XYZ file of C-alpha atoms in Angstrom:
590
model
C -46.534 -3.888 9.854
C -43.471 -5.066 12.127
C -43.773 -8.553 13.426
C -44.357 -8.946 17.137
C -41.168 -11.058 17.484
C -37.751 -10.452 15.899
C -36.924 -12.818 13.038
C -34.823 -15.912 13.714
C -31.326 -16.527 12.315
C -32.968 -18.831 9.651
C -35.220 -16.051 8.560
C -32.089 -13.480 7.865
C -32.135 -13.942 4.246
C -35.568 -14.118 3.341
C -36.936 -11.565 0.847
C -38.988 -9.253 3.096
C -35.912 -8.705 5.485
C -33.006 -8.440 3.158
C -32.936 -4.629 3.279
C -34.142 -3.992 6.699
C -34.533 -6.401 9.675
C -37.853 -5.896 11.767
C -37.389 -5.934 15.420
C -40.244 -5.278 17.703
C -38.503 -5.916 20.953
C -38.175 -2.482 22.739
C -35.450 -3.817 25.001
C -32.984 -3.680 21.945
C -33.053 0.173 21.876
C -30.823 2.690 23.356
C -30.604 6.697 23.209
C -27.428 8.138 21.835
C -26.325 10.928 24.206
C -23.398 11.903 26.700
C -23.751 11.256 30.396
C -22.634 14.365 31.992
C -22.467 12.557 35.358
C -19.404 10.942 34.132
C -16.338 12.667 32.705
C -15.688 12.362 28.889
C -12.851 9.939 28.598
C -11.886 8.240 25.466
C -10.875 4.644 26.059
C -7.030 4.065 26.190
C -5.641 2.559 23.107
C -4.518 -0.992 23.993
C -1.331 -2.276 22.720
C -0.841 -5.901 21.591
C 1.815 -8.234 23.237
C 5.245 -7.810 22.046
C 5.403 -10.896 20.083
C 2.377 -9.599 18.017
C 4.407 -6.528 17.156
C 7.582 -8.376 16.527
C 5.743 -10.753 14.273
C 3.871 -8.060 12.359
C 7.179 -6.057 11.700
C 8.984 -9.406 10.594
C 6.243 -10.316 8.240
C 6.364 -6.831 6.643
C 10.135 -7.030 6.339
C 9.926 -10.508 4.761
C 7.430 -9.294 2.192
C 9.696 -6.305 1.446
C 12.975 -8.322 1.066
C 11.216 -11.043 -1.270
C 9.491 -8.282 -3.225
C 12.825 -6.517 -3.838
C 14.399 -9.708 -4.948
C 11.681 -10.429 -7.462
C 11.980 -6.996 -8.889
C 15.850 -7.440 -9.215
C 15.740 -10.652 -11.034
C 12.579 -9.952 -12.979
C 13.945 -6.893 -14.528
C 16.939 -8.949 -15.850
C 15.176 -12.253 -16.736
C 11.508 -11.448 -17.194
C 11.775 -7.848 -18.858
C 8.331 -8.233 -20.657
C 6.479 -8.271 -17.125
C 8.613 -5.138 -16.127
C 8.350 -2.744 -19.004
C 6.215 -0.191 -17.010
C 9.154 -0.031 -14.478
C 12.030 0.466 -17.021
C 12.847 2.889 -19.875
C 11.862 1.456 -23.105
C 11.659 2.520 -26.756
C 12.842 6.005 -25.771
C 10.145 6.533 -23.079
C 10.668 6.816 -19.459
C 9.259 4.379 -16.992
C 5.591 5.117 -16.081
C 6.099 4.213 -12.387
C 9.079 4.060 -10.197
C 9.400 0.555 -8.726
C 9.672 1.817 -5.119
C 6.588 4.096 -5.511
C 4.560 1.131 -6.722
C 6.166 -1.507 -4.712
C 3.299 -1.571 -1.821
C 0.607 -1.878 -4.606
C 2.403 -4.501 -6.555
C 3.866 -6.638 -3.918
C 1.378 -6.291 -0.957
C -1.936 -4.877 -1.845
C -2.418 -6.985 -5.023
C -2.011 -10.190 -3.030
C -5.258 -8.961 -1.231
C -7.174 -7.256 -4.012
C -9.726 -9.915 -3.815
C -10.596 -8.493 -0.357
C -10.881 -4.931 -1.626
C -13.392 -3.270 -3.857
C -15.815 -6.199 -3.622
C -18.498 -5.349 -6.396
C -21.942 -5.632 -5.098
C -25.427 -5.319 -6.540
C -28.611 -4.339 -5.300
C -29.546 -2.297 -2.073
C -26.636 -2.064 0.676
C -28.966 -2.697 3.486
C -29.115 -5.447 6.137
C -27.739 -7.955 3.460
C -25.894 -7.278 0.212
C -25.478 -9.321 -2.929
C -21.604 -9.798 -3.811
C -20.678 -10.730 -7.073
C -18.523 -13.864 -7.233
C -15.116 -13.751 -8.927
C -11.772 -15.518 -8.963
C -8.326 -14.727 -10.149
C -6.014 -17.254 -12.057
C -2.998 -14.858 -11.993
C -2.766 -13.750 -8.276
C -5.219 -10.941 -8.588
C -3.673 -9.279 -11.772
C -7.045 -9.867 -13.372
C -10.404 -10.676 -11.716
C -12.853 -13.069 -13.642
C -16.551 -12.995 -12.779
C -18.331 -16.371 -12.611
C -21.873 -14.868 -13.052
C -22.918 -16.090 -9.665
C -23.775 -14.014 -6.602
C -23.608 -14.556 -2.724
C -25.780 -12.810 -0.341
C -24.016 -11.789 2.751
C -24.876 -10.124 5.966
C -23.745 -6.535 5.323
C -21.489 -5.071 8.225
C -19.488 -2.859 5.900
C -21.690 -0.095 4.412
C -22.222 3.494 5.726
C -25.883 3.116 5.438
C -26.313 3.783 9.164
C -30.042 4.744 9.399
C -30.874 2.211 6.446
C -32.621 5.165 4.515
C -31.076 3.966 1.299
C -33.861 1.400 0.520
C -35.406 0.173 -2.894
C -38.851 0.715 -1.444
C -40.730 3.046 0.748
C -41.244 6.864 1.085
C -37.605 7.432 0.316
C -37.687 5.568 -2.861
C -41.004 7.020 -3.865
C -39.782 10.507 -3.453
C -36.797 9.868 -5.601
C -38.797 8.427 -8.386
C -41.114 11.322 -8.272
C -38.263 13.820 -8.493
C -36.993 12.115 -11.507
C -40.233 12.268 -13.219
C -40.608 16.032 -12.299
C -36.860 17.143 -12.777
C -35.153 14.403 -14.885
C -31.808 12.790 -13.970
C -29.607 15.823 -13.815
C -29.445 19.546 -13.374
C -26.837 19.866 -16.207
C -25.046 22.771 -14.768
C -23.237 24.324 -11.898
C -24.915 26.102 -9.012
C -23.663 29.503 -10.268
C -24.787 28.822 -13.729
C -28.061 27.241 -14.505
C -27.942 24.027 -12.336
C -29.514 25.499 -9.324
C -33.301 24.569 -8.821
C -35.951 24.924 -6.160
C -35.004 21.576 -4.603
C -31.467 22.814 -3.787
C -32.822 26.011 -2.170
C -35.435 23.965 -0.266
C -32.694 21.377 0.797
C -30.359 24.238 2.163
C -33.026 25.815 4.014
C -34.104 22.629 5.508
C -30.464 21.735 6.493
C -30.007 25.038 8.343
C -33.240 24.419 10.142
C -32.101 21.002 11.090
C -28.799 22.101 12.449
C -29.863 25.250 14.007
C -27.747 27.467 11.954
C -28.503 30.566 9.929
C -27.846 29.314 6.402
C -26.323 26.130 4.504
C -24.865 25.288 1.250
C -24.695 21.911 -0.589
C -22.056 20.377 -2.679
C -22.273 17.366 -4.888
C -19.544 15.284 -3.366
C -18.437 14.853 0.134
C -14.603 14.938 -0.330
C -15.032 18.104 -2.423
C -16.986 19.909 0.417
C -13.923 19.956 2.435
C -11.325 20.448 -0.374
C -13.128 23.148 -2.041
C -14.768 25.030 0.871
C -11.617 25.209 3.296
C -9.468 27.362 0.892
C -12.344 29.894 1.024
C -12.052 30.136 4.792
C -8.438 30.760 5.190
C -5.778 32.319 3.216
C -2.044 33.648 3.643
C -1.638 35.084 6.977
C -3.918 32.784 8.647
C -3.236 29.668 10.689
C -4.992 26.374 10.561
C -4.746 23.942 13.317
C -5.562 20.589 12.367
C -5.873 17.143 14.301
C -3.171 14.696 13.224
C -5.878 12.072 11.999
C -8.085 14.439 9.884
C -9.520 13.067 6.783
C -7.442 13.512 3.572
C -10.188 15.752 2.166
C -9.496 18.201 4.820
C -5.793 17.882 4.399
C -6.140 18.701 0.625
C -8.212 21.856 1.330
C -5.758 22.917 3.978
C -2.866 22.623 1.608
C -4.837 24.602 -1.169
C -5.679 27.391 1.254
C -2.103 28.674 1.432
C -2.500 29.253 5.297
C 0.186 28.104 7.803
C -0.638 24.749 9.186
C 0.226 23.323 12.638
C -0.793 19.744 13.875
C -1.798 18.581 17.497
C -1.908 15.116 18.780
C -5.124 13.155 18.001
C -7.973 14.370 20.319
C -5.561 15.392 22.823
C -6.788 18.707 24.363
C -3.598 19.244 26.440
C -1.627 19.273 23.021
C -4.130 21.616 21.462
C -3.908 24.144 24.330
C -0.117 24.021 24.394
C 0.010 24.595 20.599
C -2.517 27.578 20.955
C -0.443 29.258 23.715
C 2.539 28.931 21.469
C 1.175 30.220 18.184
C -0.826 33.008 19.737
C 2.280 34.190 21.658
C 4.747 33.867 18.797
C 2.520 35.100 15.977
C 3.445 34.719 12.282
C 6.903 33.349 11.331
C 9.758 36.097 10.936
C 7.447 39.051 11.347
C 5.763 37.888 14.709
C 2.682 39.785 13.627
C -0.638 38.493 15.080
C -2.430 35.961 12.801
C -5.226 37.338 10.615
C -7.396 34.325 12.065
C -6.933 31.077 13.683
C -9.092 28.252 12.480
C -9.134 24.772 14.297
C -10.302 21.862 12.231
C -11.511 18.573 13.805
C -13.654 15.484 12.917
C -16.785 14.956 15.067
C -16.371 11.164 14.637
C -13.068 9.992 13.224
C -13.607 7.511 10.348
C -10.524 5.193 10.942
C -10.348 5.402 14.677
C -13.994 5.517 15.516
C -12.972 8.158 18.241
C -15.460 11.065 19.231
C -14.169 14.527 19.483
C -14.027 16.015 22.945
C -16.304 18.718 21.872
C -17.121 20.188 25.337
C -13.366 20.833 26.072
C -12.775 22.404 22.618
C -15.567 24.780 23.241
C -13.943 25.814 26.405
C -10.751 26.396 24.685
C -12.678 28.258 21.946
C -14.061 30.813 24.491
C -10.742 31.129 26.087
C -8.406 31.697 23.068
C -10.924 33.056 20.522
C -10.240 30.869 17.483
C -12.602 29.794 14.858
C -13.904 26.255 15.051
C -14.594 23.877 11.997
C -16.323 20.550 12.731
C -16.487 17.783 10.145
C -19.528 15.682 10.884
C -19.406 13.232 7.909
C -19.953 10.207 10.081
C -21.718 11.687 13.003
C -24.490 13.539 11.590
C -27.593 11.493 11.623
C -25.953 8.575 13.461
C -25.216 10.416 16.923
C -27.419 12.391 19.287
C -30.864 11.558 20.562
C -32.433 13.734 17.668
C -29.722 12.837 14.899
C -28.116 16.160 15.029
C -24.602 14.931 15.429
C -21.877 15.629 18.123
C -23.504 19.060 19.156
C -26.653 16.926 19.758
C -24.732 14.263 21.462
C -23.101 16.552 23.897
C -26.092 18.915 23.882
C -23.889 21.816 22.921
C -25.693 24.581 21.063
C -24.928 24.640 17.411
C -24.059 28.313 17.579
C -20.909 27.548 19.649
C -19.491 26.149 16.322
C -18.436 28.579 13.484
C -18.726 26.013 10.657
C -20.529 22.707 10.636
C -19.669 20.364 7.719
C -21.285 17.004 6.995
C -22.075 14.543 4.313
C -25.229 12.789 2.972
C -23.555 9.528 2.047
C -23.891 8.070 5.702
C -26.898 9.118 7.732
C -28.982 10.004 4.818
C -28.445 7.398 2.348
C -27.562 9.826 -0.503
C -24.421 11.536 -1.796
C -22.659 14.878 -1.388
C -22.201 17.184 1.427
C -22.981 20.541 3.171
C -21.369 23.466 4.885
C -23.620 25.255 7.469
C -23.001 28.489 9.508
C -23.627 32.106 9.660
C -25.397 33.634 6.553
C -22.641 35.989 5.722
C -20.111 33.294 5.593
C -22.285 30.957 3.564
C -22.981 33.657 1.017
C -19.196 34.374 0.754
C -18.705 30.630 0.202
C -21.157 30.410 -2.606
C -18.750 32.861 -4.623
C -15.206 31.999 -3.278
C -15.183 28.139 -3.155
C -14.338 26.126 -6.311
C -17.407 23.915 -6.198
C -19.854 26.864 -7.041
C -18.610 27.721 -10.473
C -16.901 24.416 -11.395
C -18.749 21.542 -9.741
C -21.799 19.992 -11.148
C -25.006 20.562 -9.047
C -26.394 17.749 -6.963
C -28.803 15.616 -9.277
C -32.380 16.255 -8.411
C -32.934 12.549 -7.133
C -30.089 12.623 -4.716
C -31.418 15.856 -3.377
C -34.819 14.576 -2.989
C -33.484 11.600 -0.992
C -31.648 14.137 1.280
C -34.992 16.253 1.650
C -37.029 13.199 2.751
C -34.498 11.614 4.963
C -33.809 14.812 6.970
C -37.525 15.563 7.103
C -38.244 12.175 8.554
C -35.652 12.619 11.290
C -37.287 15.801 12.475
C -40.852 15.075 11.640
C -43.072 17.362 9.787
C -45.876 19.514 11.303
C -49.323 18.891 9.617
C -49.893 20.956 6.609
C -52.907 23.457 6.383
C -55.764 22.301 4.239
C -55.119 23.210 0.445
C -56.316 26.327 -0.896
C -56.753 27.187 -4.680
C -53.325 29.065 -4.677
C -51.673 26.138 -2.958
C -52.918 23.762 -5.612
C -51.194 25.625 -8.304
C -48.107 27.234 -6.669
C -45.628 29.474 -8.437
C -41.861 28.914 -8.572
C -41.486 31.863 -5.945
C -43.912 30.283 -3.481
C -42.200 26.934 -3.614
C -38.637 28.425 -2.570
C -38.099 28.660 1.083
C -35.793 31.519 2.094
C -33.158 30.553 4.747
C -33.566 31.812 8.302
C -32.312 35.267 9.504
C -31.290 33.789 12.857
C -30.145 30.531 14.211
C -32.040 28.427 16.564
C -30.936 25.788 18.957
C -32.181 22.429 17.862
C -35.725 23.296 16.509
C -38.431 20.717 16.635
C -40.544 19.410 13.730
C -40.133 21.022 10.251
C -43.006 23.081 8.967
C -44.724 21.319 6.079
C -44.079 24.546 4.021
C -40.364 23.637 3.890
C -41.090 20.515 1.815
C -42.001 20.435 -1.768
C -45.734 20.348 -2.308
C -45.458 17.038 -4.103
C -43.548 15.403 -1.446
C -45.828 13.294 0.718
C -44.736 11.274 3.574
C -46.350 8.518 5.301
C -47.551 8.963 8.861
C -44.724 7.143 10.558
C -42.176 9.212 8.797
C -44.008 12.461 9.084
C -44.384 12.276 12.704
C -40.740 11.201 13.152
C -41.463 8.026 14.968
C -39.792 5.767 12.219
C -36.485 7.775 12.276
C -36.480 7.762 16.199
C -36.871 3.978 16.233
C -34.027 3.592 13.789
C -31.662 5.930 15.712
C -32.500 3.973 18.897
C -31.781 0.671 17.281
C -28.528 2.113 15.670
C -27.437 3.013 19.285
C -27.976 -0.290 20.603
C -26.223 -2.075 17.782
C -23.250 0.164 18.034
C -22.790 -0.328 21.949
C -23.521 -4.007 21.700
C -21.068 -4.656 18.958
C -18.236 -2.605 20.469
C -18.606 -4.079 23.916
C -19.327 -7.576 22.847
C -16.118 -7.615 21.013
C -14.162 -6.219 23.930
C -15.700 -8.881 26.329
C -14.512 -11.531 23.775
C -11.026 -10.384 24.235
C -10.329 -8.200 21.000
C -8.618 -4.968 20.820
C -11.254 -2.430 19.670
C -10.492 1.186 19.076
C -13.104 4.132 19.379
C -16.062 5.408 21.097
C -18.587 2.938 22.517
C -21.430 5.025 20.660
C -19.546 5.259 17.377
C -21.124 3.420 14.269
C -17.477 2.784 13.281
C -16.118 -0.255 15.238
C -12.407 -0.702 14.260
C -11.332 -4.280 15.044
C -7.559 -4.631 15.361
C -5.945 -7.253 13.460
C -2.329 -5.836 13.044
C -0.656 -8.499 10.663
C -1.140 -7.649 6.993
C -1.376 -11.427 6.161
C -4.237 -11.768 8.677
C -6.446 -9.141 7.056
C -7.057 -11.073 3.880
C -7.591 -14.274 5.816
C -10.103 -12.598 8.101
C -12.291 -11.371 5.030
C -12.037 -14.665 3.399
C -12.925 -16.688 6.391
C -15.959 -14.402 7.293
C -17.239 -14.640 3.613
C -16.815 -18.495 3.665
C -18.913 -19.009 6.706
C -22.434 -20.651 6.539
C -24.007 -17.296 6.785
C -21.574 -15.191 4.704
C -20.470 -11.701 6.289
C -19.222 -8.929 4.120
C -16.583 -6.883 6.100
C -14.046 -4.178 5.131
C -10.495 -4.317 6.131
C -8.229 -1.227 6.168
C -4.398 -1.132 5.870
C -1.649 1.177 4.688
C -1.933 4.152 3.799
C -5.045 4.639 5.530
C -3.357 3.420 8.679
C 0.046 2.645 9.816
C 1.752 -0.669 8.487
C 1.394 -2.256 11.843
C -2.197 -1.342 12.781
C -4.333 -2.943 10.049
C -7.940 -3.468 11.181
C -11.318 -4.616 10.144
C -13.745 -1.708 10.237
C -17.256 -2.993 11.195
C -20.236 -0.670 10.642
C -23.467 -1.728 12.192
C -26.641 0.082 11.124
C -30.272 0.387 12.202
C -31.267 -2.335 9.786
C -29.606 -5.145 11.751
C -31.268 -7.172 14.538
C -29.828 -8.076 17.653
C -29.735 -11.606 16.182
C -27.536 -10.203 13.286
C -25.055 -8.774 15.850
C -24.971 -12.117 17.392
C -24.022 -13.863 14.265
C -21.334 -11.433 13.681
C -20.095 -11.760 17.290
C -19.907 -15.581 16.953
C -18.211 -15.326 13.759
C -15.549 -13.008 15.006
C -15.043 -15.168 18.155
C -14.425 -18.385 16.082
C -12.211 -16.530 13.447
C -10.475 -14.395 15.843
C -9.571 -17.637 17.867
C -8.085 -19.367 14.889
C -6.089 -16.130 13.788
C -5.065 -15.450 17.352
C -6.515 -11.959 17.381
C -7.722 -11.856 21.060
C -5.041 -9.546 22.886
C -7.476 -7.349 24.868
C -7.021 -6.656 28.494
C -10.730 -6.428 29.275
C -12.556 -9.078 31.399
C -13.528 -11.821 29.179
C -16.923 -13.503 28.821
C -17.970 -16.571 26.768
C -19.829 -15.874 23.540
C -23.050 -17.376 24.913
C -22.754 -15.090 28.061
C -22.299 -12.019 25.941
C -25.419 -12.766 23.769
C -27.585 -13.477 26.768
C -26.540 -10.445 28.672
C -26.546 -8.095 25.593
C -29.148 -5.537 27.190
C -27.141 -5.481 30.398
C -23.848 -4.986 28.500
C -25.133 -2.109 26.570
C -26.544 -0.030 29.539
C -23.401 -0.795 31.745
C -21.438 1.873 29.673
């Protein structure tokens, strides 16, 4: 049972609440949906004062000059430490000193802030393994101790990745029934009834005709995109699309054009140009034009202007591919992603892609769309014949998480034939036609052995989590802006990029947040994921956090940001106490 009052900050790290913080206050809820009474407008990207830009560039220049000097003298007076950068014993050097310069001279200095090893469930809190380095991060020595920290860094948006509850019970039962692996590819012997059930459920969840799952989110893009476009086709890509999409686009052999990030004027101008000019040299019409965008951009936190793209699609007749890796489950009043957030029929999108590692607490990804397209991708994509099928335990987590978001209609009373079903009766065929955001899933779409407790079966638990996530995202985003920070992204995004700029401050921010009385685990992002001058902390609130947890994060950022001179935003500033007291007003003001 949930307590009648939220836990206090002193109770944050008690055992019952380490994975999920219970909060019974209905005021700390919000619905994730677009308000069509207001025009869609991404917040303008704020720029820091000139002295911050200058100091950041100078610090990078100093790092570069000192690093080059150390390389120059080291190769002559400490050759034993530079053998991998110099020819020796007839072998060529393994790495070019310039190619590996950033890793050796900049990133290694901050390696204690990257790849922090954890143990346990990545829920509301997380256990970090303590370590130290006696040689400037060349090696890391583990002390054997652990530190429990408030987790504001994981992608576990709806907190479905838990160590107990219906999700964990379903996973344990799937291991008992199916083992730990399918031991084969989908086109060989690795496909089982759980995969077929999951694909039918995904298609029903998204309102499309059919779906196809893959064992890795990155591979979903990099192996399926080459099956969508070939030579003679044109792919138009957002300049900030994820690397997985860039890899898939390169492997496709299609022509590629780039438009400015989320700039619809740039996209339309490019569409006019490529349609009028046709293919290079021959000027023949393109065989197909495929526009690829992300629903929610993982480094910027920006939300795609989907209504405008759909208008352009109807006008210029191109195919649309939307990557919903971060938006599926976390956006929309029903958790269906950007189409749900904007209330746009999923049939308006030709290909919907998503991953299970964020909103569903699992692993892998999916492609969803028309049945004819999905059938072709089963054979033409590289993942079908070469990639290992998703393990039964992971696909069981996907099924139970997705079913709990939709809710499940009550099953009929069991008959003798239902008690002893055959394999054929347990497989659910994909739908013949797409629907627009269907309601609760029929109980027949779930495996007979999968039982959900009432709060999951009626969807109330998932709805509560989605509303808590929406509140936490808006509160953290707007709270940081009111405190004077430069924050990128959309206010409803579960990714909140907090701009730090200077690479030297990135590691200080992580260490100071970890050294607080209530340690906070954060992730910082630098080159090559961002430009050299726009280093940032990427904060990821989840449904497991209480309002008091976000208060703790805001107070920590306020204190650390003041010390590190990070407050360069132009927004009207409030004090930290005023932000915490007026949280509900702040959330509903946007």
